[in-house]
PDB file of C-alpha atoms in Angstrom:
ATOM      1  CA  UNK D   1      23.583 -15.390   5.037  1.00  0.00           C
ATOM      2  CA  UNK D   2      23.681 -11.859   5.346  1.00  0.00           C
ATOM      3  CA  UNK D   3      24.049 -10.688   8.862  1.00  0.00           C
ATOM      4  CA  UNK D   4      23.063  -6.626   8.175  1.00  0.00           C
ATOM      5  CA  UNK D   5      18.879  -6.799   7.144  1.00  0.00           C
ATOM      6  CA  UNK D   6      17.172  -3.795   5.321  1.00  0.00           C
ATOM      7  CA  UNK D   7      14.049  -2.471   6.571  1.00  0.00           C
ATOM      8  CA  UNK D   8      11.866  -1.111   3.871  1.00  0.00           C
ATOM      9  CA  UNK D   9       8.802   0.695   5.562  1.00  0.00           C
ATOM     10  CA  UNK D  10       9.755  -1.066   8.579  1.00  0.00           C
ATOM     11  CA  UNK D  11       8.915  -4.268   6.539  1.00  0.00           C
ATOM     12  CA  UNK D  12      11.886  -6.711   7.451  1.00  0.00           C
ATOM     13  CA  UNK D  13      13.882  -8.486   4.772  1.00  0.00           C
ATOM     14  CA  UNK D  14      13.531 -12.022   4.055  1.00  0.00           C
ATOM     15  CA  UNK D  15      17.534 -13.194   3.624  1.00  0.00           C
ATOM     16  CA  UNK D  16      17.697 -15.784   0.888  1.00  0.00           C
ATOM     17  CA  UNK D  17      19.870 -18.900   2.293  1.00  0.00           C
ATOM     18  CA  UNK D  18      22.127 -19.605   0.429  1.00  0.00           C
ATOM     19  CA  UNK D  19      23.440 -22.943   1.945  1.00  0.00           C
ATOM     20  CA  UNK D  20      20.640 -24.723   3.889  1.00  0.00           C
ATOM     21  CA  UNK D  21      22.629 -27.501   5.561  1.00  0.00           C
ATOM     22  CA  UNK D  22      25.200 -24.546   6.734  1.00  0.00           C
ATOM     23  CA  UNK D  23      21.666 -22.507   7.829  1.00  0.00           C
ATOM     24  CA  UNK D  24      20.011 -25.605   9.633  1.00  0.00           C
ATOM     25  CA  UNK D  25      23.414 -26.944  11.638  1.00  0.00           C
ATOM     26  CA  UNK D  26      23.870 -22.939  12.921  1.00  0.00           C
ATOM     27  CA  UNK D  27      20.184 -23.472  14.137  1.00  0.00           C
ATOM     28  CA  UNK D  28      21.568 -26.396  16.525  1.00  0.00           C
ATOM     29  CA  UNK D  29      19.478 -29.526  17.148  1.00  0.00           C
ATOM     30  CA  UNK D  30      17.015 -27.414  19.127  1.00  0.00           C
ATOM     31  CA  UNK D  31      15.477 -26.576  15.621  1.00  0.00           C
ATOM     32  CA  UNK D  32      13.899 -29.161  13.741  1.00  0.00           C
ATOM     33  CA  UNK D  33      12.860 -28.737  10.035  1.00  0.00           C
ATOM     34  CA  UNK D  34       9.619 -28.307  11.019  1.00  0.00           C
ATOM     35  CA  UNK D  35      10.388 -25.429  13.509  1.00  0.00           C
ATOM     36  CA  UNK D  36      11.848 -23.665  10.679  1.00  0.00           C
ATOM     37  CA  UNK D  37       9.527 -24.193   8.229  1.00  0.00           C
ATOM     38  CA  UNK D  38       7.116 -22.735  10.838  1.00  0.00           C
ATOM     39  CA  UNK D  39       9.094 -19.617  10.968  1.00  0.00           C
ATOM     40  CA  UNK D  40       9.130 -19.523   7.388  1.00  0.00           C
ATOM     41  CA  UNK D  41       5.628 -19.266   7.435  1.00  0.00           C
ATOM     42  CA  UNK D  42       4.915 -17.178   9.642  1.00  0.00           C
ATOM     43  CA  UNK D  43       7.059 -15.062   8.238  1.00  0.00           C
ATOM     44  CA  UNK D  44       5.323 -15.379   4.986  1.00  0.00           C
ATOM     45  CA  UNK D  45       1.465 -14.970   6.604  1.00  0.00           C
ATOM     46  CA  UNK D  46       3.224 -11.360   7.749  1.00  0.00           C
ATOM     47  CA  UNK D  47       4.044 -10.283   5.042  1.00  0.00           C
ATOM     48  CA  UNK D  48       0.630 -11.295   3.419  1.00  0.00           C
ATOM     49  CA  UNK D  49      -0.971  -9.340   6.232  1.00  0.00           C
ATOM     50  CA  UNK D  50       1.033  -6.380   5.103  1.00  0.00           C
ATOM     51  CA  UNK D  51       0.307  -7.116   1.621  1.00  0.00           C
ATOM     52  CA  UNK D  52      -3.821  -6.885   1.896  1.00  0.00           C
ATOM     53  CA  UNK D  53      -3.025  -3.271   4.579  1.00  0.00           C
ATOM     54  CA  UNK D  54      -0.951  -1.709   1.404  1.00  0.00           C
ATOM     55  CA  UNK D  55      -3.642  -2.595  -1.004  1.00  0.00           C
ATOM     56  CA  UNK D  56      -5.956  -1.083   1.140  1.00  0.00           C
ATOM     57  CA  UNK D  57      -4.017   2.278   1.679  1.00  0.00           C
ATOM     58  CA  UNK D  58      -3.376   2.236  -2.115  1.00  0.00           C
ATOM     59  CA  UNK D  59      -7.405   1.514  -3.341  1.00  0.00           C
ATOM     60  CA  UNK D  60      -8.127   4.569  -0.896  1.00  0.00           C
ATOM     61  CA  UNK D  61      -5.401   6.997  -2.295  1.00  0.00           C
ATOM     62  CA  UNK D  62      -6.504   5.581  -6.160  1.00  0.00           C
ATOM     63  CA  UNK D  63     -10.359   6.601  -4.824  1.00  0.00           C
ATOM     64  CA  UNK D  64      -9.115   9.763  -3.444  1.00  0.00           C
ATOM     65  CA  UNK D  65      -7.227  11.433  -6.374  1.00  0.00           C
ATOM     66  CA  UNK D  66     -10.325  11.830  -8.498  1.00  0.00           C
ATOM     67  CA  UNK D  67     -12.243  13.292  -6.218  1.00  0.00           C
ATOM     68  CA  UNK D  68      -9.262  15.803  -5.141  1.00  0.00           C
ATOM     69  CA  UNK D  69      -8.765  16.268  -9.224  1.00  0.00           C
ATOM     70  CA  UNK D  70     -12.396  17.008  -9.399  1.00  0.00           C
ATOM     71  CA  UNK D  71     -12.303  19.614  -6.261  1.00  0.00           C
ATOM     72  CA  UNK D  72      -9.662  21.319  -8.149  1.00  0.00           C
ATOM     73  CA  UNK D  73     -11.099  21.639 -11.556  1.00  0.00           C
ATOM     74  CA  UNK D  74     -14.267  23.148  -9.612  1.00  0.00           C
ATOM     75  CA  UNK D  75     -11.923  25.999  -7.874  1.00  0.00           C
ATOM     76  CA  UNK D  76      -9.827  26.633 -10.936  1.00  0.00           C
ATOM     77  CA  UNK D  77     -13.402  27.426 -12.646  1.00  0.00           C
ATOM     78  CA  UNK D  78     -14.599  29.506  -9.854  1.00  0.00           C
ATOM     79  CA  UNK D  79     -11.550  31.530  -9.881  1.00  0.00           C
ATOM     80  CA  UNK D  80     -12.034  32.081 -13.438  1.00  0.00           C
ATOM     81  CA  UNK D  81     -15.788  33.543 -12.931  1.00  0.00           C
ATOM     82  CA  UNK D  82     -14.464  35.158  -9.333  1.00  0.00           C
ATOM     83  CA  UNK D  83     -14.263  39.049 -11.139  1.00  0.00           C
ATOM     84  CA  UNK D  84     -17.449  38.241 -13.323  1.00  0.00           C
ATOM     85  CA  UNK D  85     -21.084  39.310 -11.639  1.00  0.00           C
ATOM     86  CA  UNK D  86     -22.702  36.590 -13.707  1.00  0.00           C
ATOM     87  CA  UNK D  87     -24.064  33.745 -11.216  1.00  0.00           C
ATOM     88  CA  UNK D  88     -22.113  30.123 -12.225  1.00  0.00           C
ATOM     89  CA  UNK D  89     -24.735  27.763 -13.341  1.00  0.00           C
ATOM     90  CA  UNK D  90     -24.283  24.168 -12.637  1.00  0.00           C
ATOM     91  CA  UNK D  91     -25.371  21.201 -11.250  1.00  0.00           C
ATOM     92  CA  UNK D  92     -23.966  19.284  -7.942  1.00  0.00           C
ATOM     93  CA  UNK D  93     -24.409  15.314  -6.705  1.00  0.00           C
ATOM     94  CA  UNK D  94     -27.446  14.980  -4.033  1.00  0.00           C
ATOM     95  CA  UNK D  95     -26.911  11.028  -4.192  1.00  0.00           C
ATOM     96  CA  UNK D  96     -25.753   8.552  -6.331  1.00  0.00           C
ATOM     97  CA  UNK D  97     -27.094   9.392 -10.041  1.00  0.00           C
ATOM     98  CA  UNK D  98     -29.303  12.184  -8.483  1.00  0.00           C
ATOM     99  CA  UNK D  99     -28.047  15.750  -9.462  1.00  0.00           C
ATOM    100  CA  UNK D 100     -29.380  18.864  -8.700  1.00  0.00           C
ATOM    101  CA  UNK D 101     -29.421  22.593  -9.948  1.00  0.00           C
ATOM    102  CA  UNK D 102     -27.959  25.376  -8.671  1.00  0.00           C
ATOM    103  CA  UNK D 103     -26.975  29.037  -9.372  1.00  0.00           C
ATOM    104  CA  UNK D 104     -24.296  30.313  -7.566  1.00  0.00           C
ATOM    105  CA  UNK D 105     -23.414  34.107  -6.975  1.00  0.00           C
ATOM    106  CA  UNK D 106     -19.654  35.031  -7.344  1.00  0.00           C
ATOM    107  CA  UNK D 107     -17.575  34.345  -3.983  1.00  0.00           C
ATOM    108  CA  UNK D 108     -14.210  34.256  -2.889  1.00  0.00           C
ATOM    109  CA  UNK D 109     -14.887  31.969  -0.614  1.00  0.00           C
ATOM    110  CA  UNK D 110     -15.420  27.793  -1.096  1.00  0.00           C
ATOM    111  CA  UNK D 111     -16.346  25.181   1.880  1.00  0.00           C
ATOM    112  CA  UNK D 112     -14.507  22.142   1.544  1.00  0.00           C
ATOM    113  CA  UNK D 113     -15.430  18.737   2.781  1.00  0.00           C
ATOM    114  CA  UNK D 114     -12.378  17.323   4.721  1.00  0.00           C
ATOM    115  CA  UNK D 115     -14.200  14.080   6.081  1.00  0.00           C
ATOM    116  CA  UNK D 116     -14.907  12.817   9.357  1.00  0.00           C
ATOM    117  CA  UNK D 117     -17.871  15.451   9.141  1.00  0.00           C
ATOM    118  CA  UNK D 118     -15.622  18.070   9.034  1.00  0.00           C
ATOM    119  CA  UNK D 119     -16.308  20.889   6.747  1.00  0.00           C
ATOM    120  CA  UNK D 120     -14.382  24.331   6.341  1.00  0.00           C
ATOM    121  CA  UNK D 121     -14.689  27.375   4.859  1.00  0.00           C
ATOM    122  CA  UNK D 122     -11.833  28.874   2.906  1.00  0.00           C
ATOM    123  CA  UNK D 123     -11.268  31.547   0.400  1.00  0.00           C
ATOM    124  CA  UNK D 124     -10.724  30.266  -3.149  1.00  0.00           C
ATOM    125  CA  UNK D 125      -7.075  30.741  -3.104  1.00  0.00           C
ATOM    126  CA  UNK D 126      -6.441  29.033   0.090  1.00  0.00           C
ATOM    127  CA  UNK D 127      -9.095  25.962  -0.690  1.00  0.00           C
ATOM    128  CA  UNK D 128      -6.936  25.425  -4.310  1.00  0.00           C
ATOM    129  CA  UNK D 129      -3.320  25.692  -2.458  1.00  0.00           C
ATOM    130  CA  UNK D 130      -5.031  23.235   0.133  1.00  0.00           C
ATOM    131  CA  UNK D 131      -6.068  20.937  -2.498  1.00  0.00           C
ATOM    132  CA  UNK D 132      -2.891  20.990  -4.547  1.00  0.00           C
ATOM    133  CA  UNK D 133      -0.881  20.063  -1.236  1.00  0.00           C
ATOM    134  CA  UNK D 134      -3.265  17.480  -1.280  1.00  0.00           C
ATOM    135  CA  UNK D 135      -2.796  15.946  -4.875  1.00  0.00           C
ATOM    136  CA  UNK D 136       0.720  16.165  -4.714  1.00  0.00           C
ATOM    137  CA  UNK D 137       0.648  13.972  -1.105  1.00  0.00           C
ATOM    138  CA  UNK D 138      -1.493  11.291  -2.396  1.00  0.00           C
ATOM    139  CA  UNK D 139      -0.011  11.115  -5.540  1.00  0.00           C
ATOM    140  CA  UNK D 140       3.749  10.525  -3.898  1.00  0.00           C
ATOM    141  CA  UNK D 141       2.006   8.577  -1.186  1.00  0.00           C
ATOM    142  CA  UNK D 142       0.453   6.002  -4.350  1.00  0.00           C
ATOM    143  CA  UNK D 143       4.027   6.139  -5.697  1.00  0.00           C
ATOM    144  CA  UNK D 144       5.551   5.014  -2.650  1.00  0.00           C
ATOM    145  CA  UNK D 145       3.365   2.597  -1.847  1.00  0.00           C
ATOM    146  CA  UNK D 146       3.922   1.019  -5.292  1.00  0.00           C
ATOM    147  CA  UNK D 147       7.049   0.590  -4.224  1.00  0.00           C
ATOM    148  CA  UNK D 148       6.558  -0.452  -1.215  1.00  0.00           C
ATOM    149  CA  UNK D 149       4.211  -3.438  -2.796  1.00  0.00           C
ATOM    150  CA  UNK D 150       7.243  -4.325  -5.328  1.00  0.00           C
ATOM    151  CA  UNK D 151       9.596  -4.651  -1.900  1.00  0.00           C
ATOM    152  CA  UNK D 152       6.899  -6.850  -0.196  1.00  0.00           C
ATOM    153  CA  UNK D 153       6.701  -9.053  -3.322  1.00  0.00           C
ATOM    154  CA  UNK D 154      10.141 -10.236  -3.169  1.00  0.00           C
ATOM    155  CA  UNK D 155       9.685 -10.647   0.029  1.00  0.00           C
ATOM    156  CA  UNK D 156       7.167 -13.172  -0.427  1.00  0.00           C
ATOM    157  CA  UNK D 157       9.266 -15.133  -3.610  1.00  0.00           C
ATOM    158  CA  UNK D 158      12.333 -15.212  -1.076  1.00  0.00           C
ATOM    159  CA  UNK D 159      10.425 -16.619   1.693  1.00  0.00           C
ATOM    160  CA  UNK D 160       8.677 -19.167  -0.458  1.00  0.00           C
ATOM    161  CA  UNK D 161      12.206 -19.974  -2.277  1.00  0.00           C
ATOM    162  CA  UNK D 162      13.341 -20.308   1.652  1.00  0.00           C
ATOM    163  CA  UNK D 163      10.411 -22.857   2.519  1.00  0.00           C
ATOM    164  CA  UNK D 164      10.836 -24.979  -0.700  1.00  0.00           C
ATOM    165  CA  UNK D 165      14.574 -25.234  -0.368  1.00  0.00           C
ATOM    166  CA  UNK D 166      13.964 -26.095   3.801  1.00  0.00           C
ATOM    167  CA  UNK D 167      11.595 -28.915   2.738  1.00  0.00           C
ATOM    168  CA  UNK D 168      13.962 -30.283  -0.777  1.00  0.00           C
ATOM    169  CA  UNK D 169      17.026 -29.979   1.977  1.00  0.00           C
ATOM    170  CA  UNK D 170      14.863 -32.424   4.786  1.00  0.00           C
ATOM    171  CA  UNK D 171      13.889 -34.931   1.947  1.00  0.00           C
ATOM    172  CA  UNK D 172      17.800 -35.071   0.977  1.00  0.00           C
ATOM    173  CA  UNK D 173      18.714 -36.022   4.434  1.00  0.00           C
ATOM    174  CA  UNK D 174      15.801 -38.072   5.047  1.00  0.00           C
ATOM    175  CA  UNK D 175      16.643 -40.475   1.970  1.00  0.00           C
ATOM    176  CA  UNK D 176      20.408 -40.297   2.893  1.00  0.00           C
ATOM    177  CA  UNK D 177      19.584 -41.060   6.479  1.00  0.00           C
ATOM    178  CA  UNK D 178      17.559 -44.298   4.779  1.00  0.00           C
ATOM    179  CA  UNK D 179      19.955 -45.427   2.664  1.00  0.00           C
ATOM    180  CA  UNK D 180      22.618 -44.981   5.663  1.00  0.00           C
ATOM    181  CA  UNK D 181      20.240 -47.627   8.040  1.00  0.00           C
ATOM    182  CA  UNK D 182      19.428 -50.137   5.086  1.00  0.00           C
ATOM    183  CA  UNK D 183      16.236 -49.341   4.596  1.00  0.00           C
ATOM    184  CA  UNK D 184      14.843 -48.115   0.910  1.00  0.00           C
ATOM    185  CA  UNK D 185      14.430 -44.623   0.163  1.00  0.00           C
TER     186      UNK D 185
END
């Protein structure tokens, strides 16, 4: 067993055990099987806990990115029309499936929707570097997480590994420990 453990996120390695009897007889006779197998899964309900807060994170970055994508295709196009005195014509969301019309004079100026029911006003320029900050976060942000998800899953198939091998090592001894008294395994 390794004695140095990686943290990845601040998620804590699962060490794969490589001999069980040598694991369980450093544990002393203060830990039964059943102790262990207790850690084991505890262990493993952690991780699933962390599991189901990553998806979470990730599902709101995946929602995110559109919208931000969206934002930006908006302010590109208004930037485009900024040294024209034609009004931009277009429509905007009211509610779900319910648009409605609008004529907009030039600007150089944008209000953007932050959340929290926080809205700002920038000028174009500053609202697009704003958003692109923004993109490129969430995007690295969904990339780490991925990775972050791939770290947790081996996580979970060395604990598991760890809990089957536990329980296969406590059936050995069991049957060797009835064949040692007499009785039948």
């Amino acid at each position: 067993m390794a004695s140095e453990t990686k943290s990845h996120l601040g998620i804590p390695e699962a060490v794969f055990m490589e001999d069980v009897d040598a694991y369980m007889k450093s544990k002393g006779s203060g830990e039964t099987t059943e102790s262990v197998l207790k850690h084991l899964d505890e262990q493993h309900q952690k991780y699933k806990y962390l599991e189901m807060n990553l998806l979470q994170k990730k599902l709101r970055l995946k929602n995110q990115v559109p919208d931000i994508k969206q934002s930006l295709d908006i302010i590109r196009h208004m930037q485009k029309k900024m040294d024209s005195t034609e009004p931009l014509k277009t429509h905007f969301l009211l509610l779900d499936n319910l648009y409605a019309r609008a004529t907009i004079a030039p600007t150089d100026r944008v209000c953007l929707w932050l959340g929290a029911n926080v809205m700002l006003e920038y000028e174009v320029s500053e609202a697009r570097s704003l958003l692109e900050r923004n993109l490129d976060t969430a995007t690295r942000n969904m990339e780490q997480l991925g990775t972050d998800l791939d770290f947790l899953r081996d996580q979970f198939t060395t604990t598991e590994v760890n809990m089957a091998r536990v329980y296969n090592w406590d059936v050995k001894r069991r049957q060797a420990e009835s064949k040692q008294s007499g009785g039948t395994a």
